[in-house]
PDB file of C-alpha atoms and ligand atoms in Angstrom:
ATOM      1  CA  MET A 117      57.524  53.759  39.695  1.00  0.00           C
ATOM      2  CA  ARG A 118      56.219  51.868  42.704  1.00  0.00           C
ATOM      3  CA  GLN A 119      55.819  53.311  46.194  1.00  0.00           C
ATOM      4  CA  ILE A 120      56.448  50.807  48.972  1.00  0.00           C
ATOM      5  CA  SER A 121      56.349  51.435  52.708  1.00  0.00           C
ATOM      6  CA  ASN A 122      56.722  47.920  54.020  1.00  0.00           C
ATOM      7  CA  ILE A 123      60.076  46.134  54.383  1.00  0.00           C
ATOM      8  CA  SER A 124      58.839  42.651  53.489  1.00  0.00           C
ATOM      9  CA  GLU A 125      57.025  43.954  50.404  1.00  0.00           C
ATOM     10  CA  LEU A 126      60.188  45.773  49.315  1.00  0.00           C
ATOM     11  CA  ARG A 127      62.224  42.600  49.748  1.00  0.00           C
ATOM     12  CA  LYS A 128      59.710  40.647  47.623  1.00  0.00           C
ATOM     13  CA  HIS A 129      60.036  43.199  44.831  1.00  0.00           C
ATOM     14  CA  LEU A 130      63.802  43.204  44.976  1.00  0.00           C
ATOM     15  CA  ALA A 131      64.206  39.414  45.180  1.00  0.00           C
ATOM     16  CA  GLY A 132      66.318  38.269  42.253  1.00  0.00           C
ATOM     17  CA  GLU A 133      67.436  41.821  41.302  1.00  0.00           C
ATOM     18  CA  THR A 134      71.186  41.783  40.757  1.00  0.00           C
ATOM     19  CA  SER A 135      71.712  45.398  39.722  1.00  0.00           C
ATOM     20  CA  VAL A 136      70.196  47.680  42.340  1.00  0.00           C
ATOM     21  CA  ALA A 137      71.426  51.265  42.759  1.00  0.00           C
ATOM     22  CA  PHE A 138      70.173  52.989  45.895  1.00  0.00           C
ATOM     23  CA  VAL A 139      69.858  56.632  46.930  1.00  0.00           C
ATOM     24  CA  PRO A 140      68.851  57.170  50.578  1.00  0.00           C
ATOM     25  CA  THR A 141      67.254  60.576  51.247  1.00  0.00           C
ATOM     26  CA  MET A 142      65.221  62.395  53.863  1.00  0.00           C
ATOM     27  CA  GLY A 143      62.902  63.744  51.141  1.00  0.00           C
ATOM     28  CA  ASN A 144      62.214  67.391  50.314  1.00  0.00           C
ATOM     29  CA  LEU A 145      64.003  66.607  47.101  1.00  0.00           C
ATOM     30  CA  HIS A 146      65.824  69.233  45.047  1.00  0.00           C
ATOM     31  CA  GLU A 147      68.016  69.102  41.955  1.00  0.00           C
ATOM     32  CA  GLY A 148      70.964  67.880  44.086  1.00  0.00           C
ATOM     33  CA  HIS A 149      69.046  64.723  45.053  1.00  0.00           C
ATOM     34  CA  LEU A 150      67.728  64.226  41.521  1.00  0.00           C
ATOM     35  CA  ASP A 151      71.283  64.357  40.236  1.00  0.00           C
ATOM     36  CA  LEU A 152      72.178  61.506  42.619  1.00  0.00           C
ATOM     37  CA  VAL A 153      69.180  59.546  41.329  1.00  0.00           C
ATOM     38  CA  ARG A 154      70.272  60.118  37.717  1.00  0.00           C
ATOM     39  CA  CYS A 155      73.733  58.926  38.714  1.00  0.00           C
ATOM     40  CA  ALA A 156      72.092  55.811  40.225  1.00  0.00           C
ATOM     41  CA  SER A 157      70.411  54.986  36.935  1.00  0.00           C
ATOM     42  CA  GLU A 158      73.847  54.972  35.282  1.00  0.00           C
ATOM     43  CA  HIS A 159      75.038  52.381  37.822  1.00  0.00           C
ATOM     44  CA  GLY A 160      72.086  50.047  38.221  1.00  0.00           C
ATOM     45  CA  LYS A 161      69.113  48.652  36.318  1.00  0.00           C
ATOM     46  CA  CYS A 162      66.771  49.013  39.291  1.00  0.00           C
ATOM     47  CA  VAL A 163      66.881  52.412  40.995  1.00  0.00           C
ATOM     48  CA  VAL A 164      65.599  52.543  44.565  1.00  0.00           C
ATOM     49  CA  VAL A 165      65.206  55.832  46.466  1.00  0.00           C
ATOM     50  CA  SER A 166      64.259  55.941  50.131  1.00  0.00           C
ATOM     51  CA  VAL A 167      62.479  58.867  51.755  1.00  0.00           C
ATOM     52  CA  PHE A 168      62.760  58.690  55.528  1.00  0.00           C
ATOM     53  CA  VAL A 169      63.328  61.468  58.049  1.00  0.00           C
ATOM     54  CA  ASN A 170      65.399  59.592  60.588  1.00  0.00           C
ATOM     55  CA  PRO A 171      64.675  60.668  64.185  1.00  0.00           C
ATOM     56  CA  LEU A 172      67.873  58.975  65.411  1.00  0.00           C
ATOM     57  CA  GLN A 173      70.128  61.522  63.742  1.00  0.00           C
ATOM     58  CA  PHE A 174      68.460  64.661  65.147  1.00  0.00           C
ATOM     59  CA  GLY A 175      69.488  66.053  68.531  1.00  0.00           C
ATOM     60  CA  PRO A 176      66.837  67.164  71.071  1.00  0.00           C
ATOM     61  CA  SER A 177      67.195  70.833  70.068  1.00  0.00           C
ATOM     62  CA  GLU A 178      67.315  70.173  66.314  1.00  0.00           C
ATOM     63  CA  ASP A 179      64.699  70.521  63.587  1.00  0.00           C
ATOM     64  CA  PHE A 180      63.230  66.958  63.390  1.00  0.00           C
ATOM     65  CA  ASP A 181      59.610  68.137  63.748  1.00  0.00           C
ATOM     66  CA  LYS A 182      60.195  71.163  61.551  1.00  0.00           C
ATOM     67  CA  TYR A 183      62.097  69.204  58.870  1.00  0.00           C
ATOM     68  CA  PRO A 184      60.124  69.704  55.619  1.00  0.00           C
ATOM     69  CA  ARG A 185      58.063  66.664  54.599  1.00  0.00           C
ATOM     70  CA  THR A 186      56.905  67.009  51.004  1.00  0.00           C
ATOM     71  CA  LEU A 187      56.138  63.442  49.926  1.00  0.00           C
ATOM     72  CA  ALA A 188      53.633  64.202  47.132  1.00  0.00           C
ATOM     73  CA  ALA A 189      56.065  66.604  45.443  1.00  0.00           C
ATOM     74  CA  ASP A 190      58.970  64.167  45.990  1.00  0.00           C
ATOM     75  CA  LEU A 191      57.058  61.311  44.349  1.00  0.00           C
ATOM     76  CA  ALA A 192      56.189  63.517  41.369  1.00  0.00           C
ATOM     77  CA  LYS A 193      59.879  64.382  40.910  1.00  0.00           C
ATOM     78  CA  LEU A 194      60.911  60.732  41.105  1.00  0.00           C
ATOM     79  CA  LYS A 195      58.198  59.431  38.772  1.00  0.00           C
ATOM     80  CA  GLU A 196      60.402  59.169  35.693  1.00  0.00           C
ATOM     81  CA  LEU A 197      63.688  58.561  37.546  1.00  0.00           C
ATOM     82  CA  ALA A 198      63.190  55.783  40.090  1.00  0.00           C
ATOM     83  CA  ASN A 199      61.776  52.255  39.883  1.00  0.00           C
ATOM     84  CA  ILE A 200      60.951  52.000  43.576  1.00  0.00           C
ATOM     85  CA  VAL A 201      60.492  54.665  46.235  1.00  0.00           C
ATOM     86  CA  PHE A 202      60.724  53.223  49.729  1.00  0.00           C
ATOM     87  CA  VAL A 203      58.824  55.343  52.244  1.00  0.00           C
ATOM     88  CA  PRO A 204      58.841  53.546  55.600  1.00  0.00           C
ATOM     89  CA  SER A 205      57.160  54.912  58.712  1.00  0.00           C
ATOM     90  CA  VAL A 206      59.170  55.437  61.897  1.00  0.00           C
ATOM     91  CA  SER A 207      57.539  52.308  63.375  1.00  0.00           C
ATOM     92  CA  GLU A 208      58.467  50.250  60.288  1.00  0.00           C
ATOM     93  CA  MET A 209      62.124  51.273  60.679  1.00  0.00           C
ATOM     94  CA  TYR A 210      62.135  51.143  64.488  1.00  0.00           C
ATOM     95  CA  PRO A 211      59.481  48.598  65.578  1.00  0.00           C
ATOM     96  CA  GLN A 212      61.215  48.438  68.932  1.00  0.00           C
ATOM     97  CA  GLN A 213      63.533  50.856  70.671  1.00  0.00           C
ATOM     98  CA  GLN A 214      66.848  50.838  68.770  1.00  0.00           C
ATOM     99  CA  THR A 215      69.432  49.702  71.304  1.00  0.00           C
ATOM    100  CA  VAL A 216      72.057  48.494  68.817  1.00  0.00           C
ATOM    101  CA  TYR A 217      73.969  51.294  67.114  1.00  0.00           C
ATOM    102  CA  ILE A 218      76.853  51.739  64.719  1.00  0.00           C
ATOM    103  CA  GLU A 219      79.651  53.440  66.641  1.00  0.00           C
ATOM    104  CA  PRO A 220      81.451  55.617  64.100  1.00  0.00           C
ATOM    105  CA  PRO A 221      85.194  56.311  64.442  1.00  0.00           C
ATOM    106  CA  PRO A 222      86.536  59.223  66.565  1.00  0.00           C
ATOM    107  CA  ILE A 223      86.691  61.614  63.582  1.00  0.00           C
ATOM    108  CA  SER A 224      82.875  61.628  63.832  1.00  0.00           C
ATOM    109  CA  ASN A 225      83.258  63.760  66.987  1.00  0.00           C
ATOM    110  CA  GLU A 226      85.012  66.510  65.028  1.00  0.00           C
ATOM    111  CA  LEU A 227      83.670  69.052  62.495  1.00  0.00           C
ATOM    112  CA  CYS A 228      79.866  68.598  62.310  1.00  0.00           C
ATOM    113  CA  GLY A 229      80.025  65.867  64.959  1.00  0.00           C
ATOM    114  CA  GLU A 230      81.419  68.281  67.534  1.00  0.00           C
ATOM    115  CA  ILE A 231      78.381  70.528  67.181  1.00  0.00           C
ATOM    116  CA  ARG A 232      75.878  67.687  66.691  1.00  0.00           C
ATOM    117  CA  PRO A 233      76.752  64.994  69.258  1.00  0.00           C
ATOM    118  CA  GLY A 234      75.245  61.630  68.349  1.00  0.00           C
ATOM    119  CA  HIS A 235      74.274  62.767  64.855  1.00  0.00           C
ATOM    120  CA  PHE A 236      76.648  60.486  62.969  1.00  0.00           C
ATOM    121  CA  ARG A 237      75.857  57.527  65.214  1.00  0.00           C
ATOM    122  CA  GLY A 238      72.163  57.907  64.340  1.00  0.00           C
ATOM    123  CA  MET A 239      72.960  58.526  60.672  1.00  0.00           C
ATOM    124  CA  ALA A 240      75.287  55.508  60.351  1.00  0.00           C
ATOM    125  CA  THR A 241      72.770  53.281  62.159  1.00  0.00           C
ATOM    126  CA  VAL A 242      69.916  54.140  59.804  1.00  0.00           C
ATOM    127  CA  VAL A 243      72.161  53.892  56.732  1.00  0.00           C
ATOM    128  CA  LEU A 244      73.249  50.403  57.833  1.00  0.00           C
ATOM    129  CA  LYS A 245      69.609  49.414  58.330  1.00  0.00           C
ATOM    130  CA  LEU A 246      68.593  50.829  54.937  1.00  0.00           C
ATOM    131  CA  LEU A 247      71.500  49.110  53.182  1.00  0.00           C
ATOM    132  CA  ASN A 248      70.559  45.817  54.871  1.00  0.00           C
ATOM    133  CA  ILE A 249      66.936  46.246  53.834  1.00  0.00           C
ATOM    134  CA  VAL A 250      67.606  47.201  50.188  1.00  0.00           C
ATOM    135  CA  GLN A 251      70.842  45.201  49.707  1.00  0.00           C
ATOM    136  CA  PRO A 252      71.956  47.264  46.717  1.00  0.00           C
ATOM    137  CA  GLN A 253      75.076  46.666  44.644  1.00  0.00           C
ATOM    138  CA  VAL A 254      75.678  50.437  44.492  1.00  0.00           C
ATOM    139  CA  ALA A 255      74.738  53.267  46.880  1.00  0.00           C
ATOM    140  CA  ILE A 256      75.049  56.971  46.097  1.00  0.00           C
ATOM    141  CA  PHE A 257      75.551  59.751  48.656  1.00  0.00           C
ATOM    142  CA  GLY A 258      76.195  63.447  48.018  1.00  0.00           C
ATOM    143  CA  LYS A 259      79.615  64.996  48.554  1.00  0.00           C
ATOM    144  CA  LYS A 260      77.778  67.985  50.022  1.00  0.00           C
ATOM    145  CA  ASP A 261      77.700  65.973  53.279  1.00  0.00           C
ATOM    146  CA  TYR A 262      81.400  65.213  53.035  1.00  0.00           C
ATOM    147  CA  GLN A 263      81.952  63.900  56.544  1.00  0.00           C
ATOM    148  CA  GLN A 264      78.833  61.732  56.255  1.00  0.00           C
ATOM    149  CA  LEU A 265      80.098  60.251  52.973  1.00  0.00           C
ATOM    150  CA  TYR A 266      83.501  59.579  54.540  1.00  0.00           C
ATOM    151  CA  LEU A 267      81.949  57.775  57.531  1.00  0.00           C
ATOM    152  CA  ILE A 268      79.656  55.702  55.309  1.00  0.00           C
ATOM    153  CA  ARG A 269      82.622  54.638  53.176  1.00  0.00           C
ATOM    154  CA  GLN A 270      84.473  53.590  56.329  1.00  0.00           C
ATOM    155  CA  MET A 271      81.471  51.662  57.633  1.00  0.00           C
ATOM    156  CA  VAL A 272      80.888  49.820  54.348  1.00  0.00           C
ATOM    157  CA  GLU A 273      84.569  48.929  54.057  1.00  0.00           C
ATOM    158  CA  GLN A 274      85.169  47.938  57.674  1.00  0.00           C
ATOM    159  CA  MET A 275      81.898  45.977  57.938  1.00  0.00           C
ATOM    160  CA  ASN A 276      82.711  44.068  54.718  1.00  0.00           C
ATOM    161  CA  MET A 277      79.520  45.150  53.009  1.00  0.00           C
ATOM    162  CA  PRO A 278      79.550  44.184  49.314  1.00  0.00           C
ATOM    163  CA  ILE A 279      78.426  47.616  48.136  1.00  0.00           C
ATOM    164  CA  GLN A 280      80.113  50.167  45.892  1.00  0.00           C
ATOM    165  CA  VAL A 281      79.702  53.622  47.456  1.00  0.00           C
ATOM    166  CA  ILE A 282      79.683  56.522  44.985  1.00  0.00           C
ATOM    167  CA  GLY A 283      80.038  60.180  45.983  1.00  0.00           C
ATOM    168  CA  GLY A 284      77.849  62.464  43.871  1.00  0.00           C
ATOM    169  CA  GLU A 285      79.078  65.989  43.099  1.00  0.00           C
ATOM    170  CA  THR A 286      77.428  68.933  44.874  1.00  0.00           C
ATOM    171  CA  VAL A 287      74.887  70.746  42.735  1.00  0.00           C
ATOM    172  CA  ARG A 288      75.051  74.535  43.082  1.00  0.00           C
ATOM    173  CA  ALA A 289      72.732  77.446  42.288  1.00  0.00           C
ATOM    174  CA  SER A 290      74.000  79.830  39.599  1.00  0.00           C
ATOM    175  CA  ASP A 291      75.694  82.033  42.247  1.00  0.00           C
ATOM    176  CA  GLY A 292      77.485  79.004  43.758  1.00  0.00           C
ATOM    177  CA  LEU A 293      75.299  78.256  46.800  1.00  0.00           C
ATOM    178  CA  ALA A 294      75.158  74.494  47.380  1.00  0.00           C
ATOM    179  CA  LEU A 295      71.592  73.206  47.037  1.00  0.00           C
ATOM    180  CA  SER A 296      70.164  72.079  50.370  1.00  0.00           C
ATOM    181  CA  SER A 297      66.739  71.411  51.826  1.00  0.00           C
ATOM    182  CA  ARG A 298      67.583  73.982  54.490  1.00  0.00           C
ATOM    183  CA  ASN A 299      68.008  76.826  51.940  1.00  0.00           C
ATOM    184  CA  GLN A 300      64.246  77.295  51.935  1.00  0.00           C
ATOM    185  CA  TYR A 301      64.414  78.533  55.544  1.00  0.00           C
ATOM    186  CA  LEU A 302      66.488  81.544  54.392  1.00  0.00           C
ATOM    187  CA  SER A 303      64.885  84.988  54.038  1.00  0.00           C
ATOM    188  CA  SER A 304      65.649  86.742  50.734  1.00  0.00           C
ATOM    189  CA  THR A 305      68.391  88.834  52.398  1.00  0.00           C
ATOM    190  CA  GLU A 306      69.889  85.693  53.933  1.00  0.00           C
ATOM    191  CA  ARG A 307      69.653  83.886  50.594  1.00  0.00           C
ATOM    192  CA  ASN A 308      71.761  86.628  48.975  1.00  0.00           C
ATOM    193  CA  GLU A 309      74.282  86.404  51.791  1.00  0.00           C
ATOM    194  CA  ALA A 310      74.371  82.569  51.837  1.00  0.00           C
ATOM    195  CA  VAL A 311      76.732  82.325  48.877  1.00  0.00           C
ATOM    196  CA  PHE A 312      79.543  83.762  51.023  1.00  0.00           C
ATOM    197  CA  LEU A 313      80.010  80.358  52.643  1.00  0.00           C
ATOM    198  CA  TYR A 314      81.102  79.071  49.238  1.00  0.00           C
ATOM    199  CA  GLN A 315      83.067  82.269  48.549  1.00  0.00           C
ATOM    200  CA  VAL A 316      85.295  81.847  51.616  1.00  0.00           C
ATOM    201  CA  LEU A 317      85.997  78.245  50.604  1.00  0.00           C
ATOM    202  CA  LYS A 318      86.929  79.444  47.105  1.00  0.00           C
ATOM    203  CA  THR A 319      89.287  81.986  48.681  1.00  0.00           C
ATOM    204  CA  ILE A 320      90.946  79.211  50.736  1.00  0.00           C
ATOM    205  CA  GLN A 321      91.242  77.047  47.623  1.00  0.00           C
ATOM    206  CA  HIS A 322      92.820  79.889  45.663  1.00  0.00           C
ATOM    207  CA  SER A 323      95.271  80.760  48.459  1.00  0.00           C
ATOM    208  CA  ILE A 324      96.417  77.140  48.860  1.00  0.00           C
ATOM    209  CA  GLN A 325      96.793  76.691  45.129  1.00  0.00           C
ATOM    210  CA  SER A 326      98.852  79.901  45.097  1.00  0.00           C
ATOM    211  CA  GLY A 327     101.277  78.421  47.633  1.00  0.00           C
ATOM    212  CA  GLU A 328      99.882  79.368  51.070  1.00  0.00           C
ATOM    213  CA  ARG A 329     100.392  76.526  53.571  1.00  0.00           C
ATOM    214  CA  ASP A 330      99.383  78.182  56.841  1.00  0.00           C
ATOM    215  CA  MET A 331      96.003  76.470  57.135  1.00  0.00           C
ATOM    216  CA  ALA A 332      95.238  77.926  60.582  1.00  0.00           C
ATOM    217  CA  LYS A 333      95.667  81.443  59.167  1.00  0.00           C
ATOM    218  CA  LEU A 334      93.363  80.689  56.215  1.00  0.00           C
ATOM    219  CA  GLU A 335      90.757  79.142  58.505  1.00  0.00           C
ATOM    220  CA  SER A 336      90.769  82.060  60.906  1.00  0.00           C
ATOM    221  CA  GLU A 337      90.620  84.640  58.082  1.00  0.00           C
ATOM    222  CA  ALA A 338      87.634  82.821  56.570  1.00  0.00           C
ATOM    223  CA  SER A 339      85.899  82.604  59.964  1.00  0.00           C
ATOM    224  CA  SER A 340      86.365  86.284  60.695  1.00  0.00           C
ATOM    225  CA  THR A 341      85.176  87.292  57.202  1.00  0.00           C
ATOM    226  CA  LEU A 342      81.975  85.341  57.827  1.00  0.00           C
ATOM    227  CA  ALA A 343      81.596  86.594  61.412  1.00  0.00           C
ATOM    228  CA  LYS A 344      81.958  90.228  60.268  1.00  0.00           C
ATOM    229  CA  ARG A 345      79.148  89.625  57.780  1.00  0.00           C
ATOM    230  CA  GLY A 346      76.862  88.379  60.570  1.00  0.00           C
ATOM    231  CA  TRP A 347      77.377  84.607  60.388  1.00  0.00           C
ATOM    232  CA  LEU A 348      77.708  82.465  63.504  1.00  0.00           C
ATOM    233  CA  VAL A 349      80.620  80.267  62.484  1.00  0.00           C
ATOM    234  CA  GLU A 350      80.821  76.684  63.755  1.00  0.00           C
ATOM    235  CA  TYR A 351      83.991  75.738  61.919  1.00  0.00           C
ATOM    236  CA  VAL A 352      86.103  76.359  58.861  1.00  0.00           C
ATOM    237  CA  SER A 353      88.680  73.617  58.516  1.00  0.00           C
ATOM    238  CA  VAL A 354      91.120  72.315  55.933  1.00  0.00           C
ATOM    239  CA  ARG A 355      91.566  68.546  56.123  1.00  0.00           C
ATOM    240  CA  ASN A 356      93.230  65.656  54.368  1.00  0.00           C
ATOM    241  CA  ARG A 357      90.555  64.412  51.985  1.00  0.00           C
ATOM    242  CA  GLU A 358      91.274  60.721  52.519  1.00  0.00           C
ATOM    243  CA  THR A 359      91.321  60.675  56.343  1.00  0.00           C
ATOM    244  CA  LEU A 360      89.603  63.941  57.322  1.00  0.00           C
ATOM    245  CA  ASN A 361      92.536  64.467  59.693  1.00  0.00           C
ATOM    246  CA  LEU A 362      94.443  67.741  59.838  1.00  0.00           C
ATOM    247  CA  PRO A 363      96.717  67.770  56.798  1.00  0.00           C
ATOM    248  CA  ASP A 364     100.454  67.178  56.761  1.00  0.00           C
ATOM    249  CA  ILE A 365     102.600  69.584  54.826  1.00  0.00           C
ATOM    250  CA  ALA A 366     103.144  66.989  52.052  1.00  0.00           C
ATOM    251  CA  ASP A 367      99.444  66.209  51.560  1.00  0.00           C
ATOM    252  CA  THR A 368      98.158  67.098  48.119  1.00  0.00           C
ATOM    253  CA  LYS A 369      94.523  65.994  48.331  1.00  0.00           C
ATOM    254  CA  LEU A 370      92.706  68.355  50.658  1.00  0.00           C
ATOM    255  CA  VAL A 371      89.201  69.508  51.370  1.00  0.00           C
ATOM    256  CA  ALA A 372      88.070  72.770  52.964  1.00  0.00           C
ATOM    257  CA  LEU A 373      84.911  72.315  55.021  1.00  0.00           C
ATOM    258  CA  ALA A 374      82.696  74.884  56.720  1.00  0.00           C
ATOM    259  CA  ALA A 375      79.536  75.072  58.780  1.00  0.00           C
ATOM    260  CA  ALA A 376      77.910  78.296  59.909  1.00  0.00           C
ATOM    261  CA  ARG A 377      74.550  79.705  60.861  1.00  0.00           C
ATOM    262  CA  LEU A 378      72.780  82.506  59.091  1.00  0.00           C
ATOM    263  CA  GLY A 379      69.957  83.584  61.402  1.00  0.00           C
ATOM    264  CA  SER A 380      68.480  80.288  62.560  1.00  0.00           C
ATOM    265  CA  THR A 381      69.555  78.322  59.468  1.00  0.00           C
ATOM    266  CA  ARG A 382      72.604  76.091  59.640  1.00  0.00           C
ATOM    267  CA  LEU A 383      74.447  75.722  56.331  1.00  0.00           C
ATOM    268  CA  ILE A 384      77.383  73.471  55.448  1.00  0.00           C
ATOM    269  CA  ASP A 385      79.590  73.338  52.394  1.00  0.00           C
ATOM    270  CA  ASN A 386      82.973  72.037  51.261  1.00  0.00           C
ATOM    271  CA  LEU A 387      85.421  72.294  48.403  1.00  0.00           C
ATOM    272  CA  GLU A 388      88.011  69.762  47.340  1.00  0.00           C
ATOM    273  CA  ILE A 389      91.497  71.181  46.795  1.00  0.00           C
ATOM    274  CA  GLU A 390      94.195  69.551  44.716  1.00  0.00           C
ATOM    275  CA  ILE A 391      97.776  70.699  45.120  1.00  0.00           C
ATOM    276  CA  MET A 392      99.835  70.160  41.996  1.00  0.00           C
ATOM    277  CA  ASN A 393     103.485  69.381  42.651  1.00  0.00           C
ATOM    278  CA  PHE A 394     105.722  70.235  39.730  1.00  0.00           C
TER     279      PHE A 394
HETATM  280  O1  PAF B 474      71.932  62.766  53.920  1.00  0.00           O
HETATM  281  C1  PAF B 474      70.795  62.430  54.301  1.00  0.00           C
HETATM  282  O2  PAF B 474      69.759  62.841  53.745  1.00  0.00           O
HETATM  283  C2  PAF B 474      70.663  61.494  55.495  1.00  0.00           C
HETATM  284  O3  PAF B 474      71.654  61.733  56.434  1.00  0.00           O
HETATM  285  C3  PAF B 474      70.621  60.020  55.092  1.00  0.00           C
HETATM  286  C4  PAF B 474      71.918  59.561  54.462  1.00  0.00           C
HETATM  287  C5  PAF B 474      69.469  59.757  54.132  1.00  0.00           C
HETATM  288  C6  PAF B 474      70.399  59.152  56.347  1.00  0.00           C
HETATM  289  O4  PAF B 474      69.231  59.499  57.001  1.00  0.00           O
END
């Protein structure tokens, strides 16, 4: 495994590679990331992982400075899994003020985008830059960030980028909590409570699969269950999986998404829902 922090050096190493699978990350790697990296090795001969905490996707009141940076531990975890770890500095990625941005579609102002204005613009811009730098054949992103994955797919398709985007399944702790770098901020009481975000999504999934079609009712029941347990709910929403729009009655491929705060920690999760028509 080679650690590279310079764009021109990375390009030299990748010159001539025709089977590159890429996993962009912000570091602080856990089993969820490592699963994406293992998936990458099934799709490419040369596995590249980037570790870069992107200032462009954090709002002024968000946790950019506090975001955990654990490079030595990340490199140790990637040792046997990745061929190249790209670790650029902020000045390598943004040598001048970034004035050209990717403008994501209007759905980026809903769900997480409503609470985090500008987040997806900053995310899409750095992902475009990283994809241009690495020029992989395949790129893997976690389904845990469902809206992010959707927007990246749209960008790659609409910008005619010759890259196959793969969505990696969410890895969960034994109680069901989705693995996330932010879980480490939780106190032990909060950690026990955190699984309820997944539980309310499971309840929605079960209700829909049992025939309930009043999505607004399910969303508001889930929100009030969480609120009663002390969560500050940002949204619970059932959407069409392929557009992220509100679903029509005939839609069969859905996803329930939620974001809520437990103390000062913001958690997100989602669950795909398939309606079988007999
Ligand atoms: O999901 C993340 O870790 C980040 O949003 C990404 C895709 C690496 C872009 O900074």
